[in-house]
Amino acid sequence: MPDMSASVSLAVTHLVPLAKEVDENKVTPGVLGFIVFAVMALAVWGLMKSMSKHMGKVDFKESSDASAAAEPTDAVPADAEPRQG
C-alpha cells in the first residue's frame, strides 16, 4: 500500500491557508447550530415515518352502503313551491 502521508501533508498545506481566511469576528452556527439542525432533522424523519405508518392503515375504498347513505334525504323537488316564512 502506498504511503499516504505525503498526500495528506500536501492537502493540509493547501487547506490551512483557507482556514486562516475565515474572519474570526464573524458569527457562525457552530456545533450548537449543527446539533439543533440534526435534532430537527431527526424529528421530521420520525414524524414522516409515523405519518406513513398511519396512512397505511387508512382504507380509501368507499363501500356502496356508504354512498347510499351520503345521498341527501331532504332534497326539494324542482317543481316544489318555495316556502314562505
PDB file of C-alpha atoms in Angstrom:
ATOM      1  CA  MET A   1       0.000   0.000   0.000  1.00  0.00           C
ATOM      2  CA  PRO A   2       1.470   3.396  -0.920  1.00  0.00           C
ATOM      3  CA  ASP A   3       2.468   5.868   1.736  1.00  0.00           C
ATOM      4  CA  MET A   4      -0.330   8.424   2.063  1.00  0.00           C
ATOM      5  CA  SER A   5       1.496  10.797   4.407  1.00  0.00           C
ATOM      6  CA  ALA A   6       2.864  12.876   1.510  1.00  0.00           C
ATOM      7  CA  SER A   7      -0.626  13.317   0.052  1.00  0.00           C
ATOM      8  CA  VAL A   8      -2.102  14.168   3.427  1.00  0.00           C
ATOM      9  CA  SER A   9       0.576  16.732   4.201  1.00  0.00           C
ATOM     10  CA  LEU A  10       0.129  18.303   0.758  1.00  0.00           C
ATOM     11  CA  ALA A  11      -3.641  18.527   1.273  1.00  0.00           C
ATOM     12  CA  VAL A  12      -3.200  20.024   4.736  1.00  0.00           C
ATOM     13  CA  THR A  13      -0.777  22.660   3.469  1.00  0.00           C
ATOM     14  CA  HIS A  14      -3.359  23.730   0.891  1.00  0.00           C
ATOM     15  CA  LEU A  15      -6.268  23.738   3.349  1.00  0.00           C
ATOM     16  CA  VAL A  16      -4.556  25.632   6.185  1.00  0.00           C
ATOM     17  CA  PRO A  17      -4.435  28.949   4.270  1.00  0.00           C
ATOM     18  CA  LEU A  18      -8.167  28.553   3.526  1.00  0.00           C
ATOM     19  CA  ALA A  19      -8.853  28.146   7.236  1.00  0.00           C
ATOM     20  CA  LYS A  20      -6.835  31.290   8.030  1.00  0.00           C
ATOM     21  CA  GLU A  21      -9.054  33.324   5.674  1.00  0.00           C
ATOM     22  CA  VAL A  22     -12.081  32.784   7.921  1.00  0.00           C
ATOM     23  CA  ASP A  23     -12.952  36.005   9.712  1.00  0.00           C
ATOM     24  CA  GLU A  24     -12.695  35.409  13.468  1.00  0.00           C
ATOM     25  CA  ASN A  25     -15.235  38.183  14.164  1.00  0.00           C
ATOM     26  CA  LYS A  26     -17.868  36.517  12.023  1.00  0.00           C
ATOM     27  CA  VAL A  27     -20.736  34.740  13.761  1.00  0.00           C
ATOM     28  CA  THR A  28     -21.193  31.118  12.654  1.00  0.00           C
ATOM     29  CA  PRO A  29     -23.711  28.476  13.776  1.00  0.00           C
ATOM     30  CA  GLY A  30     -21.004  26.229  15.195  1.00  0.00           C
ATOM     31  CA  VAL A  31     -21.596  22.951  16.981  1.00  0.00           C
ATOM     32  CA  LEU A  32     -24.803  24.077  18.695  1.00  0.00           C
ATOM     33  CA  GLY A  33     -26.351  25.005  15.344  1.00  0.00           C
ATOM     34  CA  PHE A  34     -25.439  21.614  13.935  1.00  0.00           C
ATOM     35  CA  ILE A  35     -26.929  19.827  16.949  1.00  0.00           C
ATOM     36  CA  VAL A  36     -30.184  21.797  16.681  1.00  0.00           C
ATOM     37  CA  PHE A  37     -30.382  21.104  12.942  1.00  0.00           C
ATOM     38  CA  ALA A  38     -29.680  17.392  13.471  1.00  0.00           C
ATOM     39  CA  VAL A  39     -32.372  17.118  16.166  1.00  0.00           C
ATOM     40  CA  MET A  40     -34.904  18.872  13.924  1.00  0.00           C
ATOM     41  CA  ALA A  41     -33.996  16.593  11.001  1.00  0.00           C
ATOM     42  CA  LEU A  42     -34.460  13.508  13.198  1.00  0.00           C
ATOM     43  CA  ALA A  43     -37.814  14.841  14.423  1.00  0.00           C
ATOM     44  CA  VAL A  44     -39.047  15.416  10.858  1.00  0.00           C
ATOM     45  CA  TRP A  45     -37.852  11.940   9.856  1.00  0.00           C
ATOM     46  CA  GLY A  46     -39.718  10.409  12.815  1.00  0.00           C
ATOM     47  CA  LEU A  47     -42.895  12.341  12.022  1.00  0.00           C
ATOM     48  CA  MET A  48     -42.778  11.295   8.369  1.00  0.00           C
ATOM     49  CA  LYS A  49     -42.258   7.658   9.351  1.00  0.00           C
ATOM     50  CA  SER A  50     -45.187   7.834  11.767  1.00  0.00           C
ATOM     51  CA  MET A  51     -47.404   9.534   9.162  1.00  0.00           C
ATOM     52  CA  SER A  52     -46.535   6.884   6.608  1.00  0.00           C
ATOM     53  CA  LYS A  53     -47.426   4.165   9.095  1.00  0.00           C
ATOM     54  CA  HIS A  54     -50.775   5.796   9.922  1.00  0.00           C
ATOM     55  CA  MET A  55     -51.619   6.447   6.277  1.00  0.00           C
ATOM     56  CA  GLY A  56     -51.041   2.764   5.573  1.00  0.00           C
ATOM     57  CA  LYS A  57     -53.861   1.944   7.988  1.00  0.00           C
ATOM     58  CA  VAL A  58     -56.395   4.174   6.198  1.00  0.00           C
ATOM     59  CA  ASP A  59     -58.870   2.428   3.904  1.00  0.00           C
ATOM     60  CA  PHE A  60     -59.729   4.708   0.981  1.00  0.00           C
ATOM     61  CA  LYS A  61     -62.209   2.340  -0.665  1.00  0.00           C
ATOM     62  CA  GLU A  62     -65.780   3.548  -0.371  1.00  0.00           C
ATOM     63  CA  SER A  63     -68.425   0.885   0.082  1.00  0.00           C
ATOM     64  CA  SER A  64     -71.758   1.013  -1.772  1.00  0.00           C
ATOM     65  CA  ASP A  65     -73.647   1.343   1.534  1.00  0.00           C
ATOM     66  CA  ALA A  66     -71.739   4.482   2.396  1.00  0.00           C
ATOM     67  CA  SER A  67     -72.532   6.092  -0.969  1.00  0.00           C
ATOM     68  CA  ALA A  68     -76.256   5.415  -0.492  1.00  0.00           C
ATOM     69  CA  ALA A  69     -76.170   6.938   2.989  1.00  0.00           C
ATOM     70  CA  ALA A  70     -74.360  10.026   1.695  1.00  0.00           C
ATOM     71  CA  GLU A  71     -77.234  10.987  -0.653  1.00  0.00           C
ATOM     72  CA  PRO A  72     -79.298  13.923   0.647  1.00  0.00           C
ATOM     73  CA  THR A  73     -82.668  12.815   2.030  1.00  0.00           C
ATOM     74  CA  ASP A  74     -84.236  16.252   2.387  1.00  0.00           C
ATOM     75  CA  ALA A  75     -83.809  17.328  -1.241  1.00  0.00           C
ATOM     76  CA  VAL A  76     -86.533  19.647  -2.513  1.00  0.00           C
ATOM     77  CA  PRO A  77     -88.044  18.705  -5.901  1.00  0.00           C
ATOM     78  CA  ALA A  78     -87.515  21.265  -8.670  1.00  0.00           C
ATOM     79  CA  ASP A  79     -91.289  21.785  -9.178  1.00  0.00           C
ATOM     80  CA  ALA A  80     -91.997  22.458  -5.493  1.00  0.00           C
ATOM     81  CA  GLU A  81     -93.173  25.902  -4.395  1.00  0.00           C
ATOM     82  CA  PRO A  82     -90.776  27.975  -2.284  1.00  0.00           C
ATOM     83  CA  ARG A  83     -91.598  28.194   1.389  1.00  0.00           C
ATOM     84  CA  GLN A  84     -92.902  31.432   2.831  1.00  0.00           C
ATOM     85  CA  GLY A  85     -91.527  32.305   6.168  1.00  0.00           C
TER      86      GLY A  85
END
